[in-house]
Short mmCIF file of C-alpha atoms in Angstrom, two decimals:
data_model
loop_
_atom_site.label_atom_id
_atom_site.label_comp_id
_atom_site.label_asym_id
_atom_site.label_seq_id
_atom_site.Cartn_x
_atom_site.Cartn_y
_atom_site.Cartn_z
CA UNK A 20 -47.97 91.34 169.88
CA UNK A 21 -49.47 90.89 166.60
CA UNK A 22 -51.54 94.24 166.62
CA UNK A 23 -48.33 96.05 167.42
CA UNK A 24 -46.75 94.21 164.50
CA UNK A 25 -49.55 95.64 162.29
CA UNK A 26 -49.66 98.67 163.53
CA UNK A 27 -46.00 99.18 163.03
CA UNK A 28 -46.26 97.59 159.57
CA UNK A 29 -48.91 100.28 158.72
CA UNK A 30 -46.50 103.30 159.52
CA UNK A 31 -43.84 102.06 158.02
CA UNK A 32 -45.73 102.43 154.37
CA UNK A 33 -46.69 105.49 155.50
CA UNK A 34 -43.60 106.82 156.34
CA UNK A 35 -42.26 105.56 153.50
CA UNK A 36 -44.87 107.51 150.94
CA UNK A 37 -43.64 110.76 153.11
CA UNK A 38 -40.09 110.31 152.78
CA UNK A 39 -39.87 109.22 149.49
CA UNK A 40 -39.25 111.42 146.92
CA UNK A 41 -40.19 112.18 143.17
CA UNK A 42 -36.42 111.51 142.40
CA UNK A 43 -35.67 107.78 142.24
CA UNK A 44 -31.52 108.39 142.38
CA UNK A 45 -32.21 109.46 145.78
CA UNK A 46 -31.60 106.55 148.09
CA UNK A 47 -33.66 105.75 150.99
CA UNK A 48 -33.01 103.89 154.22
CA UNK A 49 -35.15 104.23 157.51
CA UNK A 50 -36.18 102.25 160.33
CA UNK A 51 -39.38 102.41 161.06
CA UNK A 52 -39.74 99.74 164.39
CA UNK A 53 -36.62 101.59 165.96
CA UNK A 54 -38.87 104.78 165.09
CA UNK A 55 -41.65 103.09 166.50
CA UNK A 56 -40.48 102.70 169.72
CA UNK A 57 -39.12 105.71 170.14
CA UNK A 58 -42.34 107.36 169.26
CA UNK A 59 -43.50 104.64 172.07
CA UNK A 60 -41.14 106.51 174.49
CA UNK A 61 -42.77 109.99 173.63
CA UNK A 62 -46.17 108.34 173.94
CA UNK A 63 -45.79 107.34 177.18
CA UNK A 64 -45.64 110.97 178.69
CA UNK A 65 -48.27 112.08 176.48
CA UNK A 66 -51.36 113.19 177.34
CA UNK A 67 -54.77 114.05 175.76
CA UNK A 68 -54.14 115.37 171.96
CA UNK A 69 -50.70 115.18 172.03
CA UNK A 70 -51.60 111.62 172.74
CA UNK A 71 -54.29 110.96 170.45
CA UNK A 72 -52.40 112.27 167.39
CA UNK A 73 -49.56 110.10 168.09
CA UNK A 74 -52.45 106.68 168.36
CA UNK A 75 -53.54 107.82 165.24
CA UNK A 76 -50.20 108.48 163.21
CA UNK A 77 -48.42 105.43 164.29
CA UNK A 78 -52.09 103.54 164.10
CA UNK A 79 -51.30 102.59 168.31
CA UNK A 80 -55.24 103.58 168.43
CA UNK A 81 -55.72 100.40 166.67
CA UNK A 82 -53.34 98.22 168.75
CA UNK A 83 -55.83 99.36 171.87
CA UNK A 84 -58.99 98.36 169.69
CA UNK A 85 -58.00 95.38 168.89
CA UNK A 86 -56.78 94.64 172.56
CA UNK A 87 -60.72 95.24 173.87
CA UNK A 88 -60.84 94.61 177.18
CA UNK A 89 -59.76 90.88 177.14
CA UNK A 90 -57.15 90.15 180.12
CA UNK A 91 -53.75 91.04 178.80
CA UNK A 92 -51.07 88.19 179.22
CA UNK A 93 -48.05 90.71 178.27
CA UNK A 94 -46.98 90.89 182.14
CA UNK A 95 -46.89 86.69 182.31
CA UNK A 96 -44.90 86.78 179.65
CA UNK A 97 -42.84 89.30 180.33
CA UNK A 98 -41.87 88.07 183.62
CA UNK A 99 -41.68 84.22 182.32
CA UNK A 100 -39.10 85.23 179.40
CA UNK A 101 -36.37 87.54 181.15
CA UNK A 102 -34.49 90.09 179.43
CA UNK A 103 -32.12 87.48 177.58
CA UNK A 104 -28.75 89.06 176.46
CA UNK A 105 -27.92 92.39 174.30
CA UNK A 106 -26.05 95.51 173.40
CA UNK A 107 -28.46 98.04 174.25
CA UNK A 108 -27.67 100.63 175.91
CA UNK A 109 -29.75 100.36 179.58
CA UNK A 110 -31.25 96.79 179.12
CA UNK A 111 -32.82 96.26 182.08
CA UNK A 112 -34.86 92.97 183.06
CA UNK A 113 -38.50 93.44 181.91
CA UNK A 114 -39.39 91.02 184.95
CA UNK A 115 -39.90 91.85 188.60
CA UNK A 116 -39.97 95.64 188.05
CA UNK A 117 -42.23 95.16 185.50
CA UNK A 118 -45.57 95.39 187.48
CA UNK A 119 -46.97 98.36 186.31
CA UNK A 120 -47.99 99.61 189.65
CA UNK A 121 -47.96 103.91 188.09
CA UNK A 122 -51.26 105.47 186.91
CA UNK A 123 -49.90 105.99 183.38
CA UNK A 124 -48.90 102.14 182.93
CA UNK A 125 -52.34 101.39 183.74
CA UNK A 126 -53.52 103.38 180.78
CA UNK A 127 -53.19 102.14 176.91
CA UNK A 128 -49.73 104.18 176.53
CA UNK A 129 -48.62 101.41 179.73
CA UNK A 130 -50.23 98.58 177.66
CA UNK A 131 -48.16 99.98 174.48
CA UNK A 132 -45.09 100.07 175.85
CA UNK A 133 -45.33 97.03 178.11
CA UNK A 134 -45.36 94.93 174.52
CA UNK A 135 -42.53 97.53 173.24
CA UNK A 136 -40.44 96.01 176.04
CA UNK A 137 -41.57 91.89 175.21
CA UNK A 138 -40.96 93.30 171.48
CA UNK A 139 -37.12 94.80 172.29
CA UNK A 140 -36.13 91.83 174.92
CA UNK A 141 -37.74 89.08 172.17
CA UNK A 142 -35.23 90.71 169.74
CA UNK A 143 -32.34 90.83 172.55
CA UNK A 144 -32.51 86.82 172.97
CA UNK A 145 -32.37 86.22 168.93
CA UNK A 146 -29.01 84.18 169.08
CA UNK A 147 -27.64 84.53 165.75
CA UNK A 148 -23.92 86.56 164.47
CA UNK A 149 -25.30 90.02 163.73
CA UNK A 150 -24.78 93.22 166.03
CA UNK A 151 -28.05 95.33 166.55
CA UNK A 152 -27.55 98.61 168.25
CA UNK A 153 -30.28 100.97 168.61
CA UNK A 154 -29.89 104.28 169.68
CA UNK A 155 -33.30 105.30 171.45
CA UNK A 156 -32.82 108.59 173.84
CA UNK A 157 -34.23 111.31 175.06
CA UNK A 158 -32.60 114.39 176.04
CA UNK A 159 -34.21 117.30 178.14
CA UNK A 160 -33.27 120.84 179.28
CA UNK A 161 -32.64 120.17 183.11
CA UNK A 162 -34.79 123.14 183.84
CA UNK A 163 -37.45 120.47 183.48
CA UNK A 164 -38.05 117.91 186.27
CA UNK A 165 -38.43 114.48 184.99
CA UNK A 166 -41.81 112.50 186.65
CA UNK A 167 -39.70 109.50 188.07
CA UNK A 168 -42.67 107.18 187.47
CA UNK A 169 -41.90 108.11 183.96
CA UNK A 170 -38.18 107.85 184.03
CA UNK A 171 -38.68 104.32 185.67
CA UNK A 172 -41.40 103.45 182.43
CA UNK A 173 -38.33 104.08 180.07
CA UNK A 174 -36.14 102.06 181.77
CA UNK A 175 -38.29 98.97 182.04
CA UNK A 176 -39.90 99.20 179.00
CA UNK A 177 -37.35 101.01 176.01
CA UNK A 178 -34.47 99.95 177.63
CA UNK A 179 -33.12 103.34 178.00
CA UNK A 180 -33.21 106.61 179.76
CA UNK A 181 -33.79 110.84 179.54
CA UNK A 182 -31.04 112.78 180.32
CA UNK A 183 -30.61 115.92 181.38
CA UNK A 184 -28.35 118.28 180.12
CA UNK A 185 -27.78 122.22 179.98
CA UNK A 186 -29.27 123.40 176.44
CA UNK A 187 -29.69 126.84 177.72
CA UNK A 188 -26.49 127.45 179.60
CA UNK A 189 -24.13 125.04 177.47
CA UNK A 190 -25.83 124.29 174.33
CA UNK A 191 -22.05 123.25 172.53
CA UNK A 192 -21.73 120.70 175.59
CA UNK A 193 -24.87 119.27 175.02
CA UNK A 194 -24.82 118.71 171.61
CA UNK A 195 -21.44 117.11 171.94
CA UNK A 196 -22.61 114.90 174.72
CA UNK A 197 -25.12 113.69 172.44
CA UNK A 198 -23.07 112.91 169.48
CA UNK A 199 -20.59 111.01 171.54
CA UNK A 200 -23.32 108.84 173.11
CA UNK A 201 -24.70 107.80 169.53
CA UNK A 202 -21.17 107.46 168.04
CA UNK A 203 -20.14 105.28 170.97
CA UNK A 204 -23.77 103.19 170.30
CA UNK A 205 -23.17 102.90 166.82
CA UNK A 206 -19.38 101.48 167.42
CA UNK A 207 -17.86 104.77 165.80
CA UNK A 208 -20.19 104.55 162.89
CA UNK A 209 -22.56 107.52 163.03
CA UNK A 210 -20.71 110.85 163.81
CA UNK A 211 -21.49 114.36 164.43
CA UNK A 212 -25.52 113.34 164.42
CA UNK A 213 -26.20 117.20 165.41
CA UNK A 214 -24.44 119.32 163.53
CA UNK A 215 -23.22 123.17 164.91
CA UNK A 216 -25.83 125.32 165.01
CA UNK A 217 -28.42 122.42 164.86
CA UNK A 218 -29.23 122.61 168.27
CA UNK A 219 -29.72 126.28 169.99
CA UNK A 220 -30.49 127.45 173.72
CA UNK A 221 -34.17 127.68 173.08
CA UNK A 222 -33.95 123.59 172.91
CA UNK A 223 -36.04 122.10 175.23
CA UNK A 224 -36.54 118.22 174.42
CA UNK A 225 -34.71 116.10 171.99
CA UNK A 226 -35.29 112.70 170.62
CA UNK A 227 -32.52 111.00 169.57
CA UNK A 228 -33.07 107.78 167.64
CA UNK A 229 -30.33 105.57 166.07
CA UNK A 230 -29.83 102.54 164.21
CA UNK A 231 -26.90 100.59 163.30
CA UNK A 232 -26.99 96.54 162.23
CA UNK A 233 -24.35 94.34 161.18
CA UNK A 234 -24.62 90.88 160.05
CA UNK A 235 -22.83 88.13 157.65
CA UNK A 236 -24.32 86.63 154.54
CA UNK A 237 -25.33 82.55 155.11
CA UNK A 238 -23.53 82.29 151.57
CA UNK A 239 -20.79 84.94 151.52
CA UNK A 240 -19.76 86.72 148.14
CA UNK A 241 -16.32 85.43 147.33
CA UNK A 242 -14.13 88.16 147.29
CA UNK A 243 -12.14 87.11 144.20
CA UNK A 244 -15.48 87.22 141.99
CA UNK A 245 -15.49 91.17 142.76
CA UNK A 246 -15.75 93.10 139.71
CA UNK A 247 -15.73 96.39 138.32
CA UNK A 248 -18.82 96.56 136.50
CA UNK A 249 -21.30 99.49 135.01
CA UNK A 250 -24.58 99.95 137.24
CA UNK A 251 -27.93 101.45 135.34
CA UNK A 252 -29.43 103.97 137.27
CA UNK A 253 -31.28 104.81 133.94
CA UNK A 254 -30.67 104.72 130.21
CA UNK A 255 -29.00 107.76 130.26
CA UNK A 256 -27.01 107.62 134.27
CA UNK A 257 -24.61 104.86 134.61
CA UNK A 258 -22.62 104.58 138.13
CA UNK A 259 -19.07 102.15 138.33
CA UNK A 260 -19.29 100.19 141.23
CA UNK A 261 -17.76 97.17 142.62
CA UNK A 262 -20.10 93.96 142.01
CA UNK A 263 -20.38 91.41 143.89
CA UNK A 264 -20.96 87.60 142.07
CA UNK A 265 -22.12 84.54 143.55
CA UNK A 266 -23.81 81.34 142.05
CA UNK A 267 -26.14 79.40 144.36
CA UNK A 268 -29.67 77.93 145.53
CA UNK A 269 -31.89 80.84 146.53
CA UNK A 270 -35.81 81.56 146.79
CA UNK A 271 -37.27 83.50 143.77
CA UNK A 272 -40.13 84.44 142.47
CA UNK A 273 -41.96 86.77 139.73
CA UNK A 274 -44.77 89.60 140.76
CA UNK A 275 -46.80 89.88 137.40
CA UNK A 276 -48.29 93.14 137.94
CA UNK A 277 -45.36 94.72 138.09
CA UNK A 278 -42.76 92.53 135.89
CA UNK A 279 -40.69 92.24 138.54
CA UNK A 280 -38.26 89.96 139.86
CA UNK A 281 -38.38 88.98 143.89
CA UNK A 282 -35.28 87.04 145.50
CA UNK A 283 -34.32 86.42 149.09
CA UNK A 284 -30.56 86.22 150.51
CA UNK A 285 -30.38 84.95 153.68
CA UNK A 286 -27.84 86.18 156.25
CA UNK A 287 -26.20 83.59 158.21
CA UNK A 288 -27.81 81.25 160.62
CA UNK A 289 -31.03 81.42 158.85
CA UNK A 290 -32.61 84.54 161.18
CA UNK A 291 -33.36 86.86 158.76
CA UNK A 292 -33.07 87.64 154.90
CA UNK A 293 -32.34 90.70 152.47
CA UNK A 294 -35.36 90.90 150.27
CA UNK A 295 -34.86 92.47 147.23
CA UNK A 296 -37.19 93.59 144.10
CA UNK A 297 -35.73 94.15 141.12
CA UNK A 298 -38.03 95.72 138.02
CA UNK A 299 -37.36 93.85 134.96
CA UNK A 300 -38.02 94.32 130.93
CA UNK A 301 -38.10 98.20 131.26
CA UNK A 302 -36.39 100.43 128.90
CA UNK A 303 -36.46 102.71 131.83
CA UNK A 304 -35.13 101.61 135.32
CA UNK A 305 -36.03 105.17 137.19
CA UNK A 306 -40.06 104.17 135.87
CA UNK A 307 -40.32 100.93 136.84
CA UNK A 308 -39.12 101.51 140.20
CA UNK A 309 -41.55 104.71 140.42
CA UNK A 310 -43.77 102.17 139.40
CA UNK A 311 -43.11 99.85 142.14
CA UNK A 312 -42.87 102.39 144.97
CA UNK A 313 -46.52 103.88 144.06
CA UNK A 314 -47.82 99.95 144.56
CA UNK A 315 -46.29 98.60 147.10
CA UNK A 316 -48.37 97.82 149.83
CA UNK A 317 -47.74 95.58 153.28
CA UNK A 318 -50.28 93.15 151.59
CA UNK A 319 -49.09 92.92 148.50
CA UNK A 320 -45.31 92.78 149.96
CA UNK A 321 -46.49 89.82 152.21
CA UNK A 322 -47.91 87.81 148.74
CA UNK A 323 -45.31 88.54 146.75
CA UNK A 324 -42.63 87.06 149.28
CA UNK A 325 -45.21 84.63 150.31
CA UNK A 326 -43.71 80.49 149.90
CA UNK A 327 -46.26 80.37 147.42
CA UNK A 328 -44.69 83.21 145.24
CA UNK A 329 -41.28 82.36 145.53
CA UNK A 330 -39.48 78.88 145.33
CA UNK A 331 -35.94 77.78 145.46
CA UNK A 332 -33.90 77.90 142.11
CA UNK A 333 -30.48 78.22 141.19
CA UNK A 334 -29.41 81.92 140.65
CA UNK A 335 -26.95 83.76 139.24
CA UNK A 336 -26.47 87.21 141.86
CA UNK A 337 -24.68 90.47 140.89
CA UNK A 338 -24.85 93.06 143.43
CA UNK A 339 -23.09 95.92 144.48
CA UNK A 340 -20.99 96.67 147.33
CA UNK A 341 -22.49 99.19 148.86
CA UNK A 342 -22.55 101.87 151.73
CA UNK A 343 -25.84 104.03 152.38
CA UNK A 344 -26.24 106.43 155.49
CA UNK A 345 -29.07 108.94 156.33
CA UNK A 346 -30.67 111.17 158.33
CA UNK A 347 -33.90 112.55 158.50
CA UNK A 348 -35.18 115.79 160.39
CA UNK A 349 -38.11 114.44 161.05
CA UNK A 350 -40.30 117.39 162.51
CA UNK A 351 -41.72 118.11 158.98
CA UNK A 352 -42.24 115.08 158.17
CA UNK A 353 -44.05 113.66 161.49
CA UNK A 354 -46.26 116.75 161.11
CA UNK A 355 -47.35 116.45 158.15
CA UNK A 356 -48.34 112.82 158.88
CA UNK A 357 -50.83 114.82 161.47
CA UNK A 358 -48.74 114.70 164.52
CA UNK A 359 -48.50 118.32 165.35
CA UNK A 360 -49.24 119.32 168.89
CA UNK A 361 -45.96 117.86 170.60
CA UNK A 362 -43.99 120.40 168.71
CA UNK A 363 -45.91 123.19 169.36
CA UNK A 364 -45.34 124.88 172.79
CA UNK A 365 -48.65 126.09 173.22
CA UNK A 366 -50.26 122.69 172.88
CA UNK A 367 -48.13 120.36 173.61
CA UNK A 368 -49.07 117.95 176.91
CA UNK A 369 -46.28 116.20 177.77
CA UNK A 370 -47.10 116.17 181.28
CA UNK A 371 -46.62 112.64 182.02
CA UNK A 372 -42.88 113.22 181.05
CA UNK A 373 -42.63 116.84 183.60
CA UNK A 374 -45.28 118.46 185.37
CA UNK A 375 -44.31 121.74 183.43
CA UNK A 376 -46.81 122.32 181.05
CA UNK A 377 -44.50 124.34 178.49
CA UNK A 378 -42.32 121.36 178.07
CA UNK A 379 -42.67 120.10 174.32
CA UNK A 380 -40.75 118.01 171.62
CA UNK A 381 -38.01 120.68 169.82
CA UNK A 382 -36.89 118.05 167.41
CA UNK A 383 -36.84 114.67 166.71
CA UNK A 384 -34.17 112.94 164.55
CA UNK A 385 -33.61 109.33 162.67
CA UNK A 386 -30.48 108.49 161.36
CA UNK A 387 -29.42 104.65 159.71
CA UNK A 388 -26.02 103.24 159.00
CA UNK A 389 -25.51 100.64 156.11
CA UNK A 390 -22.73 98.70 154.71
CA UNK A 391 -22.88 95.75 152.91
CA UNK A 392 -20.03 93.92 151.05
CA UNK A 393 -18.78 90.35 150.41
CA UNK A 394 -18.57 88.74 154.20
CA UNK A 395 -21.10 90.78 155.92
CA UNK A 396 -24.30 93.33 156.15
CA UNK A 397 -24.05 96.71 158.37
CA UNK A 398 -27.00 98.24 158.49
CA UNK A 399 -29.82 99.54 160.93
CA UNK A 400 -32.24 97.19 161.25
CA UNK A 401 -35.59 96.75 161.61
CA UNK A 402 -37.04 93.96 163.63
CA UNK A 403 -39.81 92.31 161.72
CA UNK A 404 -40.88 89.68 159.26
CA UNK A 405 -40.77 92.17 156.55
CA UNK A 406 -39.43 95.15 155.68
CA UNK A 407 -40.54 98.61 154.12
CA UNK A 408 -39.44 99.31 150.95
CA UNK A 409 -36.10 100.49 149.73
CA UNK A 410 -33.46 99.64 146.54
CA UNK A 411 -30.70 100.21 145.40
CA UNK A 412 -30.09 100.06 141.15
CA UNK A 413 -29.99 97.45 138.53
CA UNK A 414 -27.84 96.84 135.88
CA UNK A 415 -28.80 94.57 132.77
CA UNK A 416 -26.94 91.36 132.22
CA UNK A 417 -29.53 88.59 131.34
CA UNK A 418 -29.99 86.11 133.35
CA UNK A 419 -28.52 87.57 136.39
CA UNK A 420 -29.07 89.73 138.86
CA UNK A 421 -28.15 93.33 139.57
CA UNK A 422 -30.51 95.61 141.15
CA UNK A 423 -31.88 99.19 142.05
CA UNK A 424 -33.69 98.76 145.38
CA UNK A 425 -33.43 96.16 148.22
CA UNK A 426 -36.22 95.22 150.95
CA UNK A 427 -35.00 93.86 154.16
CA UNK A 428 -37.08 91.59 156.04
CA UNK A 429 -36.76 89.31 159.18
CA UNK A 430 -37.65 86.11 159.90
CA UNK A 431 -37.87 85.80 163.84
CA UNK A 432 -41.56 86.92 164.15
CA UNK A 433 -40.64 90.27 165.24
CA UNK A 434 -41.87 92.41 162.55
CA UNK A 435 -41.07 95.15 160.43
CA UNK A 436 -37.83 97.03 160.92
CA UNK A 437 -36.48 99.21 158.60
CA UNK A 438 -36.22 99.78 155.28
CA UNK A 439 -33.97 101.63 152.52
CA UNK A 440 -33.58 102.61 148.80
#
């Protein structure tokens, strides 16, 4: 579980480099686990470089290294734990199913998404107040069989399914069908995630991947202490927002290299926390947080929030209400990370997903939900024991704290879920 932990760690920095953009007022919020796995999904049905570009993008080649060939206890586990409860869509029990008995589970893409499934059921079982829905699908023009060994890997392991719908005959249909099924994941909070037109009749395959996450502060923001206040974007771009205000005990801390403040609020029941870095004693907010962003690093994220960084003190918090939702095409993006065969028709093997051998990925799409405000959090969520890297703005009232970019991380031993700017 740990390699998988680091190997989703190490995408999500490099996703983040990739999506990130030269213009700090542009917010950013991703999930890279929920990504992760549905990546996972694709890998399963891949085959030779279609496969080996996805190990080395999403570093899964390491996960494999690392496993050597020491007797693999994910199975034991698996069928010890149960699938606990959740509100994904297709949970299915990870236990006496589980057995791995196909040609492709036996292979490192089996292995992968055997500890995908501990990873998703683990996070099922987390009993705290917070609503996690993640949207993983794939859709396929039904001219394409579906290998039922694979169809049977997707339900064990990714808790979902492929479905099969008419992109050549009914393209309007289709995309409708899928917009409903992510809406009605999301509870009504992502709409219309294909647009008309985005989706033609030469669509073939279609991964769908969702993410929305709601949870309630441990100490809520009084409502009454709501303020309209000035937010800094720069010295030059100032927003009006609604701040939040709360005094209290919290865990904070001070990264030196980059004269920057670190602080921690918790959500409720102790599970996980909002991490958030806030530049400080720059004239210019936009080039300290440039500055941050070209730093960051998961080792240098994991010292910095580390116990012996931060300690508890009593803080004074200002911090906008806020609501941040995005999409990402990310066919440009996944191919300039290097994986480029699955889109391309004349290379792509996807044969352990059909036996056709023209059947390859037409697009791939991420889209995140946020909303945070005095009593609770709704965001998509990562599962992790950090986050990426992601803020929102900072105003400058000494001594307390406004800010420009937020880090979410989890506590459970998960790892890595999502992050946002």
């Amino acid at each position: 579980m740990d390699s998988l932990i680091a190997a989703n760690t190490k995408f999500c920095f490099d996703l983040f480099q990739k999506i990130s953009t030269d213009d700090c007022r542009k917010n950013i919020f991703f999930c890279p686990l929920s990504l992760s796995a549905a990546l996972g999904m694709v890998r399963l049905g891949a085959r030779s470089g279609s496969a080996r570009q996805i190990d080395q993008v999403l570093h899964f080649s390491e996960f494999s290294q690392n496993k050597g060939n020491k007797p693999d206890p994910c199975l034991k586990k698996a069928e010890q734990e149960g699938p606990g409860d959740s509100n994904l869509e297709g949970q299915k029990d990870v236990t006496g199913s589980l057995t791995l008995q196909t040609e492709s589970s036996k292979d490192e893409s089996g292995l992968l998404s055997c500890y995908f499934g501990q990873l998703l059921s683990k996070l099922a079982r987390i009993k705290v107040d917070y609503t996690l829905s993640i949207a993983n699908r794939l859709y396929g023009e039904r001219e394409f069989p579906i290998c039922p060994e694979y169809l049977d890997g997707v339900i064990q392991f990714y808790h979902t399914t492929v479905e099969s719908v008419d992109f050549r005959k009914d393209t309007e249909k289709s995309r409708q069908e899928i917009n409903f099924w992510v809406e009605s994941q999301s509870q009504g909070k992502i709409k219309e995630l294909f647009s008309k037109d985005s989706i033609n009749n030469k669509t073939v395959l279609v991964l769908v991947n969702a993410v929305y996450f709601k949870a309630k502060w441990e100490k809520y923001f009084d409502c009454e202490n709501t303020v309209d206040a000035v937010f800094s974007l720069s010295e030059s771009e100032k927003k009006n927002v609604k701040m939040m205000n709360q005094n209290g005990l919290f865990r904070i801390g001070f990264v030196d290299e980059l004269k920057a403040q670190i602080l921690e609020l918790p959500y409720t029941k102790g599970k996980l926390d909002m991490v958030v870095l806030l530049p400080s004693g720059s004239a210019d907010n936009l080039k300290a947080l440039e500055e941050l962003e070209r730093n960051i690093t998961y080792e240098k994220l994991a010292a910095w929030s580390s116990s012996e960084n931060m300690s508890e003190k009593r803080v004074a918090v200002s911090f906008p209400r806020f609501t941040l939702e995005d999409s990402y095409d990310l066919n440009p993006i996944l191919q300039d990370m290097g994986i480029t065969d699955i889109f391309d028709e004349t290379k792509a093997d996807l044969t352990g997903i059909s036996p056709s051998p023209s059947l390859y990925l037409s697009k791939v799409v991420h889209k995140t939900f946020v909303e945070v405000d005095e009593n609770d959090t709704t965001k998509p969520k990562p599962f992790s024991s950090m986050a990426g890297s992601a803020l929102l703005e900072r105003g400058t009232r000494s001594g307390a704290w406004s800010w420009e970019k937020a880090m979410i991380r989890f506590t459970p031993g998960i790892t890595r879920v999502f992050a946002f700017r």
